[in-house]
PDB file of C-alpha atoms and ligand atoms in Angstrom:
ATOM      1  CA  MET C   2      28.686 159.867 112.891  1.00 60.00           C
ATOM      2  CA  THR C   3      30.454 159.241 116.188  1.00 61.00           C
ATOM      3  CA  MET C   4      33.758 160.926 116.927  1.00 66.00           C
ATOM      4  CA  ASP C   5      35.905 160.866 120.016  1.00 72.00           C
ATOM      5  CA  LEU C   6      39.408 161.862 121.029  1.00 72.00           C
ATOM      6  CA  PHE C   7      40.708 158.374 120.322  1.00 72.00           C
ATOM      7  CA  ASP C   8      39.306 158.122 116.829  1.00 68.00           C
ATOM      8  CA  GLN C   9      42.080 156.937 114.485  1.00 69.00           C
ATOM      9  CA  SER C  10      40.183 157.608 111.261  1.00 74.00           C
ATOM     10  CA  PRO C  11      42.360 159.324 108.631  1.00 74.00           C
ATOM     11  CA  GLU C  12      41.941 162.973 107.733  1.00 80.00           C
ATOM     12  CA  GLU C  13      40.098 163.903 104.553  1.00 90.00           C
ATOM     13  CA  PRO C  14      42.544 164.686 101.730  1.00 92.00           C
ATOM     14  CA  TRP C  15      43.010 168.292 100.601  1.00 97.00           C
ATOM     15  CA  ALA C  16      44.848 169.827  97.643  1.00 97.00           C
ATOM     16  CA  GLU C  17      47.683 172.392  97.803  1.00 96.00           C
ATOM     17  CA  PRO C  18      49.210 173.833  94.639  1.00 96.00           C
ATOM     18  CA  ILE C  19      53.026 174.270  94.940  1.00 93.00           C
ATOM     19  CA  CYS C  20      53.524 176.127  91.649  1.00 92.00           C
ATOM     20  CA  GLU C  21      52.226 176.029  88.106  1.00 93.00           C
ATOM     21  CA  GLY C  22      51.788 172.364  87.172  1.00 95.00           C
ATOM     22  CA  ALA C  23      52.552 170.878  90.627  1.00 96.00           C
ATOM     23  CA  LEU C  24      49.744 169.843  92.953  1.00 97.00           C
ATOM     24  CA  VAL C  25      50.085 168.176  96.370  1.00 98.00           C
ATOM     25  CA  LEU C  26      47.167 165.942  97.312  1.00 98.00           C
ATOM     26  CA  ARG C  27      47.675 165.808 101.057  1.00 98.00           C
ATOM     27  CA  ARG C  28      46.911 162.403 102.664  1.00 98.00           C
ATOM     28  CA  PHE C  29      45.436 161.151  99.375  1.00 98.00           C
ATOM     29  CA  ALA C  30      47.043 157.696  99.906  1.00 98.00           C
ATOM     30  CA  SER C  31      46.390 157.382 103.640  1.00 96.00           C
ATOM     31  CA  THR C  32      43.328 155.160 103.348  1.00 96.00           C
ATOM     32  CA  CYS C  33      45.169 152.609 101.184  1.00 97.00           C
ATOM     33  CA  ASP C  34      48.532 152.804 103.024  1.00 98.00           C
ATOM     34  CA  ALA C  35      48.598 149.251 104.391  1.00 98.00           C
ATOM     35  CA  GLY C  36      47.866 147.758 100.963  1.00 98.00           C
ATOM     36  CA  LEU C  37      50.582 149.880  99.346  1.00 98.00           C
ATOM     37  CA  LEU C  38      53.157 148.773 101.953  1.00 98.00           C
ATOM     38  CA  LYS C  39      52.206 145.139 101.433  1.00 98.00           C
ATOM     39  CA  ALA C  40      52.594 145.544  97.676  1.00 98.00           C
ATOM     40  CA  ILE C  41      56.039 147.153  98.190  1.00 99.00           C
ATOM     41  CA  GLU C  42      57.060 144.019 100.127  1.00 98.00           C
ATOM     42  CA  GLN C  43      55.775 141.807  97.318  1.00 98.00           C
ATOM     43  CA  VAL C  44      57.718 143.713  94.672  1.00 99.00           C
ATOM     44  CA  ALA C  45      60.845 143.699  96.864  1.00 98.00           C
ATOM     45  CA  SER C  46      60.599 139.940  97.376  1.00 98.00           C
ATOM     46  CA  GLN C  47      61.045 139.543  93.588  1.00 98.00           C
ATOM     47  CA  ALA C  48      63.298 142.545  92.928  1.00 98.00           C
ATOM     48  CA  PRO C  49      65.142 143.365  96.172  1.00 98.00           C
ATOM     49  CA  PHE C  50      66.077 146.933  97.157  1.00 98.00           C
ATOM     50  CA  ARG C  51      69.641 147.770  96.160  1.00 98.00           C
ATOM     51  CA  HIS C  52      71.993 150.751  96.387  1.00 98.00           C
ATOM     52  CA  MET C  53      72.871 151.600  92.796  1.00 98.00           C
ATOM     53  CA  GLN C  54      76.057 153.266  91.564  1.00 98.00           C
ATOM     54  CA  THR C  55      75.989 156.717  89.994  1.00 97.00           C
ATOM     55  CA  PRO C  56      77.829 157.238  86.694  1.00 96.00           C
ATOM     56  CA  GLY C  57      80.410 159.125  88.774  1.00 95.00           C
ATOM     57  CA  GLY C  58      81.088 155.979  90.828  1.00 95.00           C
ATOM     58  CA  HIS C  59      79.275 156.927  94.050  1.00 97.00           C
ATOM     59  CA  THR C  60      76.914 154.557  95.842  1.00 98.00           C
ATOM     60  CA  MET C  61      73.453 156.079  96.344  1.00 98.00           C
ATOM     61  CA  SER C  62      72.280 156.405  99.963  1.00 98.00           C
ATOM     62  CA  VAL C  63      68.701 155.718  98.814  1.00 98.00           C
ATOM     63  CA  ALA C  64      67.914 152.041  98.119  1.00 98.00           C
ATOM     64  CA  MET C  65      65.765 151.422  95.031  1.00 98.00           C
ATOM     65  CA  THR C  66      63.719 148.857  93.202  1.00 99.00           C
ATOM     66  CA  CYS C  67      61.248 149.070  90.321  1.00 99.00           C
ATOM     67  CA  CYS C  68      58.104 147.580  88.878  1.00 99.00           C
ATOM     68  CA  GLY C  69      56.425 147.959  85.504  1.00 98.00           C
ATOM     69  CA  ASP C  70      57.469 147.483  81.873  1.00 98.00           C
ATOM     70  CA  TRP C  71      60.415 149.789  82.449  1.00 98.00           C
ATOM     71  CA  GLY C  72      62.688 150.169  85.475  1.00 98.00           C
ATOM     72  CA  TRP C  73      65.082 153.047  86.079  1.00 98.00           C
ATOM     73  CA  VAL C  74      68.680 152.018  86.672  1.00 98.00           C
ATOM     74  CA  THR C  75      72.013 153.718  87.116  1.00 98.00           C
ATOM     75  CA  ASP C  76      75.515 152.290  86.987  1.00 98.00           C
ATOM     76  CA  THR C  77      78.906 153.461  85.803  1.00 96.00           C
ATOM     77  CA  LYS C  78      77.572 153.391  82.211  1.00 96.00           C
ATOM     78  CA  GLY C  79      74.881 155.998  82.984  1.00 97.00           C
ATOM     79  CA  TYR C  80      71.171 156.450  83.776  1.00 97.00           C
ATOM     80  CA  ARG C  81      68.533 154.640  81.721  1.00 98.00           C
ATOM     81  CA  TYR C  82      65.277 152.670  81.727  1.00 98.00           C
ATOM     82  CA  GLN C  83      65.405 148.970  80.971  1.00 98.00           C
ATOM     83  CA  HIS C  84      62.994 146.016  80.918  1.00 98.00           C
ATOM     84  CA  GLN C  85      65.113 143.704  83.087  1.00 98.00           C
ATOM     85  CA  ASP C  86      66.368 143.964  86.639  1.00 98.00           C
ATOM     86  CA  PRO C  87      70.156 144.061  86.198  1.00 98.00           C
ATOM     87  CA  VAL C  88      70.654 142.047  89.418  1.00 98.00           C
ATOM     88  CA  SER C  89      68.555 139.025  88.365  1.00 98.00           C
ATOM     89  CA  GLY C  90      68.366 139.534  84.592  1.00 98.00           C
ATOM     90  CA  VAL C  91      64.611 138.933  84.611  1.00 98.00           C
ATOM     91  CA  PRO C  92      61.822 141.444  83.825  1.00 98.00           C
ATOM     92  CA  TRP C  93      60.745 143.785  86.635  1.00 99.00           C
ATOM     93  CA  PRO C  94      57.577 142.700  88.507  1.00 98.00           C
ATOM     94  CA  ALA C  95      54.293 144.129  87.187  1.00 98.00           C
ATOM     95  CA  ILE C  96      52.909 147.325  88.726  1.00 98.00           C
ATOM     96  CA  PRO C  97      50.528 146.127  91.490  1.00 98.00           C
ATOM     97  CA  GLU C  98      46.889 147.063  90.869  1.00 98.00           C
ATOM     98  CA  THR C  99      46.727 149.092  94.136  1.00 98.00           C
ATOM     99  CA  PHE C 100      49.641 151.202  92.877  1.00 98.00           C
ATOM    100  CA  ARG C 101      48.207 151.702  89.413  1.00 98.00           C
ATOM    101  CA  SER C 102      44.722 152.739  90.470  1.00 98.00           C
ATOM    102  CA  LEU C 103      46.069 155.247  93.006  1.00 98.00           C
ATOM    103  CA  ALA C 104      48.421 156.845  90.451  1.00 98.00           C
ATOM    104  CA  ILE C 105      45.715 157.088  87.788  1.00 98.00           C
ATOM    105  CA  GLU C 106      43.194 158.566  90.244  1.00 98.00           C
ATOM    106  CA  ALA C 107      45.699 161.164  91.499  1.00 98.00           C
ATOM    107  CA  ALA C 108      46.729 162.178  87.980  1.00 98.00           C
ATOM    108  CA  ALA C 109      43.065 162.545  87.007  1.00 98.00           C
ATOM    109  CA  LYS C 110      42.453 164.829  90.016  1.00 97.00           C
ATOM    110  CA  ALA C 111      45.274 167.039  88.759  1.00 96.00           C
ATOM    111  CA  GLY C 112      43.829 167.191  85.252  1.00 96.00           C
ATOM    112  CA  TYR C 113      45.735 164.357  83.525  1.00 97.00           C
ATOM    113  CA  ALA C 114      42.857 162.089  82.509  1.00 97.00           C
ATOM    114  CA  ASP C 115      44.923 159.760  80.307  1.00 95.00           C
ATOM    115  CA  PHE C 116      47.977 159.072  82.469  1.00 98.00           C
ATOM    116  CA  ASP C 117      48.976 155.433  82.070  1.00 97.00           C
ATOM    117  CA  PRO C 118      52.264 154.735  83.899  1.00 98.00           C
ATOM    118  CA  ASP C 119      54.619 152.074  82.521  1.00 98.00           C
ATOM    119  CA  ALA C 120      57.298 152.531  85.199  1.00 98.00           C
ATOM    120  CA  CYS C 121      57.287 152.814  88.967  1.00 99.00           C
ATOM    121  CA  LEU C 122      60.486 153.532  90.880  1.00 98.00           C
ATOM    122  CA  ILE C 123      60.375 152.673  94.587  1.00 99.00           C
ATOM    123  CA  ASN C 124      62.832 154.576  96.779  1.00 98.00           C
ATOM    124  CA  ARG C 125      63.626 153.536 100.352  1.00 98.00           C
ATOM    125  CA  TYR C 126      65.144 156.084 102.749  1.00 98.00           C
ATOM    126  CA  LEU C 127      66.621 154.998 106.084  1.00 98.00           C
ATOM    127  CA  PRO C 128      68.020 157.618 108.513  1.00 97.00           C
ATOM    128  CA  GLY C 129      70.932 159.421 106.832  1.00 97.00           C
ATOM    129  CA  ALA C 130      69.697 158.836 103.265  1.00 98.00           C
ATOM    130  CA  LYS C 131      69.154 161.815 100.955  1.00 98.00           C
ATOM    131  CA  MET C 132      68.787 162.657  97.300  1.00 98.00           C
ATOM    132  CA  GLY C 133      70.658 165.583  95.786  1.00 97.00           C
ATOM    133  CA  LEU C 134      69.090 168.113  93.400  1.00 97.00           C
ATOM    134  CA  HIS C 135      68.467 166.572  89.985  1.00 97.00           C
ATOM    135  CA  GLN C 136      66.042 166.614  87.043  1.00 98.00           C
ATOM    136  CA  ASP C 137      64.015 163.605  85.878  1.00 98.00           C
ATOM    137  CA  LYS C 138      64.694 163.616  82.151  1.00 97.00           C
ATOM    138  CA  ASP C 139      65.259 159.993  81.144  1.00 97.00           C
ATOM    139  CA  GLU C 140      61.600 159.630  80.087  1.00 97.00           C
ATOM    140  CA  SER C 141      60.520 159.977  76.458  1.00 94.00           C
ATOM    141  CA  ASP C 142      57.540 162.341  76.757  1.00 95.00           C
ATOM    142  CA  PHE C 143      57.686 165.313  79.162  1.00 97.00           C
ATOM    143  CA  SER C 144      54.032 166.152  78.531  1.00 96.00           C
ATOM    144  CA  GLN C 145      53.238 163.181  80.804  1.00 97.00           C
ATOM    145  CA  PRO C 146      53.334 164.009  84.532  1.00 98.00           C
ATOM    146  CA  ILE C 147      55.144 162.169  87.314  1.00 98.00           C
ATOM    147  CA  VAL C 148      53.041 161.087  90.288  1.00 98.00           C
ATOM    148  CA  SER C 149      54.853 160.626  93.612  1.00 98.00           C
ATOM    149  CA  VAL C 150      53.550 158.944  96.763  1.00 98.00           C
ATOM    150  CA  SER C 151      55.204 159.368 100.183  1.00 98.00           C
ATOM    151  CA  LEU C 152      54.847 156.668 102.840  1.00 98.00           C
ATOM    152  CA  GLY C 153      56.311 156.420 106.347  1.00 98.00           C
ATOM    153  CA  SER C 154      58.629 158.953 107.966  1.00 98.00           C
ATOM    154  CA  PRO C 155      58.207 162.612 106.978  1.00 97.00           C
ATOM    155  CA  ILE C 156      60.947 164.414 105.044  1.00 97.00           C
ATOM    156  CA  VAL C 157      61.683 167.846 103.627  1.00 98.00           C
ATOM    157  CA  PHE C 158      61.449 167.910  99.872  1.00 97.00           C
ATOM    158  CA  GLN C 159      63.437 170.511  97.933  1.00 97.00           C
ATOM    159  CA  PHE C 160      61.797 172.017  94.907  1.00 97.00           C
ATOM    160  CA  GLY C 161      64.031 174.170  92.730  1.00 97.00           C
ATOM    161  CA  GLY C 162      63.818 175.888  89.379  1.00 97.00           C
ATOM    162  CA  HIS C 163      64.936 175.091  85.863  1.00 97.00           C
ATOM    163  CA  ARG C 164      68.584 175.711  86.763  1.00 97.00           C
ATOM    164  CA  ARG C 165      70.468 173.939  89.519  1.00 95.00           C
ATOM    165  CA  SER C 166      71.639 177.319  90.838  1.00 96.00           C
ATOM    166  CA  GLU C 167      68.108 178.519  91.720  1.00 97.00           C
ATOM    167  CA  ARG C 168      67.470 178.327  95.448  1.00 97.00           C
ATOM    168  CA  PRO C 169      64.939 175.548  96.125  1.00 97.00           C
ATOM    169  CA  GLN C 170      61.789 175.951  98.228  1.00 97.00           C
ATOM    170  CA  LYS C 171      61.277 173.480 101.045  1.00 98.00           C
ATOM    171  CA  VAL C 172      58.095 171.404 101.001  1.00 97.00           C
ATOM    172  CA  PRO C 173      57.465 169.006 103.908  1.00 97.00           C
ATOM    173  CA  LEU C 174      56.020 165.685 102.720  1.00 98.00           C
ATOM    174  CA  GLU C 175      54.258 163.286 105.060  1.00 97.00           C
ATOM    175  CA  HIS C 176      52.799 159.808 105.045  1.00 98.00           C
ATOM    176  CA  GLY C 177      50.036 159.555 102.455  1.00 98.00           C
ATOM    177  CA  ASP C 178      50.907 162.719 100.530  1.00 98.00           C
ATOM    178  CA  VAL C 179      50.687 162.373  96.750  1.00 98.00           C
ATOM    179  CA  VAL C 180      52.175 164.934  94.362  1.00 98.00           C
ATOM    180  CA  VAL C 181      51.448 165.305  90.666  1.00 98.00           C
ATOM    181  CA  TRP C 182      54.285 167.035  88.793  1.00 98.00           C
ATOM    182  CA  GLY C 183      53.326 168.131  85.313  1.00 97.00           C
ATOM    183  CA  GLY C 184      53.321 171.061  82.925  1.00 97.00           C
ATOM    184  CA  SER C 185      56.118 173.559  83.506  1.00 95.00           C
ATOM    185  CA  SER C 186      57.082 171.875  86.820  1.00 97.00           C
ATOM    186  CA  ARG C 187      57.975 168.622  85.084  1.00 98.00           C
ATOM    187  CA  LEU C 188      61.635 169.459  84.473  1.00 97.00           C
ATOM    188  CA  ARG C 189      62.321 171.420  87.642  1.00 98.00           C
ATOM    189  CA  TYR C 190      65.269 170.455  89.823  1.00 98.00           C
ATOM    190  CA  HIS C 191      64.268 168.648  92.993  1.00 98.00           C
ATOM    191  CA  GLY C 192      65.756 166.595  95.819  1.00 98.00           C
ATOM    192  CA  VAL C 193      65.233 165.343  99.341  1.00 98.00           C
ATOM    193  CA  LEU C 194      67.034 166.496 102.511  1.00 98.00           C
ATOM    194  CA  THR C 195      68.615 163.891 104.801  1.00 98.00           C
ATOM    195  CA  LEU C 196      66.045 161.700 106.552  1.00 97.00           C
ATOM    196  CA  LYS C 197      66.227 162.244 110.319  1.00 95.00           C
ATOM    197  CA  SER C 198      64.841 159.457 112.469  1.00 85.00           C
ATOM    198  CA  PRO C 199      61.185 160.198 113.167  1.00 88.00           C
ATOM    199  CA  GLU C 200      59.351 156.898 113.447  1.00 94.00           C
ATOM    200  CA  HIS C 201      56.122 156.138 111.686  1.00 97.00           C
ATOM    201  CA  PRO C 202      53.803 153.519 113.238  1.00 96.00           C
ATOM    202  CA  LEU C 203      53.639 151.515 109.976  1.00 97.00           C
ATOM    203  CA  THR C 204      57.271 151.721 108.799  1.00 98.00           C
ATOM    204  CA  GLY C 205      59.492 152.624 111.765  1.00 97.00           C
ATOM    205  CA  ALA C 206      62.311 155.030 110.847  1.00 96.00           C
ATOM    206  CA  CYS C 207      61.862 154.428 107.123  1.00 98.00           C
ATOM    207  CA  ARG C 208      60.375 156.408 104.261  1.00 98.00           C
ATOM    208  CA  TYR C 209      59.236 154.977 100.941  1.00 98.00           C
ATOM    209  CA  ASN C 210      58.570 157.033  97.860  1.00 98.00           C
ATOM    210  CA  LEU C 211      56.816 155.682  94.786  1.00 98.00           C
ATOM    211  CA  THR C 212      57.212 157.609  91.537  1.00 98.00           C
ATOM    212  CA  PHE C 213      54.972 156.685  88.625  1.00 98.00           C
ATOM    213  CA  ARG C 214      56.244 157.587  85.186  1.00 98.00           C
ATOM    214  CA  ARG C 215      55.545 157.164  81.516  1.00 98.00           C
ATOM    215  CA  ALA C 216      59.021 156.077  80.484  1.00 98.00           C
ATOM    216  CA  GLY C 217      58.561 154.499  77.056  1.00 95.00           C
TER     217      GLY C 217
HETATM  218  C1  LIG B   3      59.478 167.327  90.608  1.00 51.43           C
HETATM  219  N1  LIG B   3      62.301 161.043  94.221  1.00 51.43           N
HETATM  220  O1  LIG B   3      62.893 159.259  92.342  1.00 51.43           O
HETATM  221  S1  LIG B   3      59.535 162.449  94.663  1.00 51.43           S
HETATM  222  C2  LIG B   3      63.089 160.454  92.061  1.00 51.43           C
HETATM  223  O2  LIG B   3      61.136 161.558  97.451  1.00 51.43           O
HETATM  224  C3  LIG B   3      62.828 161.471  93.092  1.00 51.43           C
HETATM  225  O3  LIG B   3      62.163 159.906  96.562  1.00 51.43           O
HETATM  226  C4  LIG B   3      62.107 161.895  95.351  1.00 51.43           C
HETATM  227  O4  LIG B   3      63.094 162.615  92.874  1.00 51.43           O
HETATM  228  C5  LIG B   3      61.764 161.063  96.538  1.00 51.43           C
HETATM  229  O5  LIG B   3      63.477 160.858  90.956  1.00 51.43           O
HETATM  230  C6  LIG B   3      61.118 162.967  95.088  1.00 51.43           C
HETATM  231  C7  LIG B   3      58.946 163.904  94.012  1.00 51.43           C
HETATM  232  C8  LIG B   3      59.284 164.259  92.600  1.00 51.43           C
HETATM  233  C9  LIG B   3      59.451 163.298  91.642  1.00 51.43           C
HETATM  234  C10 LIG B   3      59.643 163.688  90.326  1.00 51.43           C
HETATM  235  C11 LIG B   3      59.656 165.033  89.970  1.00 51.43           C
HETATM  236  C12 LIG B   3      59.296 165.572  92.259  1.00 51.43           C
HETATM  237  C13 LIG B   3      59.481 165.985  90.958  1.00 51.43           C
HETATM  238  C14 LIG B   3      59.816 165.470  88.635  1.00 51.43           C
HETATM  239  C15 LIG B   3      59.784 166.799  88.319  1.00 51.43           C
HETATM  240  C16 LIG B   3      59.639 167.737  89.306  1.00 51.43           C
HETATM  241 FE1  LIG B   4      63.471 162.902  90.753  1.00 51.43          FE
END
């Protein structure tokens, strides 16, 4: 194999456990990054990114869209999964095959051989966007993991405990990192610190996060 200082080939992925049940697969998505970004554009052309309202009446700084049988929505009535995009009234786009195969492969690496996501939430962070500490508990079966994929600008992820008051640990997440959150980590509080403005060659000053879930 030839190698030189200008070689742009991606690094080999490696695994880092964060805690019981949570495994980071560093750079696991870096070889399929361009295809994932193209698929995000395709989903967003049918179901555009929007800033949803929290039940408390605040507008989220993170823009979101969904694909799959179920999409996660929030408005003044609360948080829930539903089959239709509330903006257009039509069903969410299907989960692109590039998304699905990556999520299933990552879950299998972490020991979840039968993960079959029916929901994918796509978050878009521009500089200034953040996500406060919360739990993901709108899904029906907490024995199923959540698989998250980070693309574009790096951020600092906050990983807390089972109570909001527990001080979170900081985990930097970069382009291509995939995390599988299962077992006793599944209901831990988590969030994302404010995106600064580091540019990524493929996305500019933008970060996307895909989360694959079994909602129904
Ligand atoms: C830990 N998204 O969409 S992904 C979310 O980067 C969300 O956009 C963040 O939290 C983001 O709900 C974080 C990582 C993540 C996702 C789900 C988890 C971590 C998790 C569920 C349980 C524990
Ligand atoms: Fe979450």
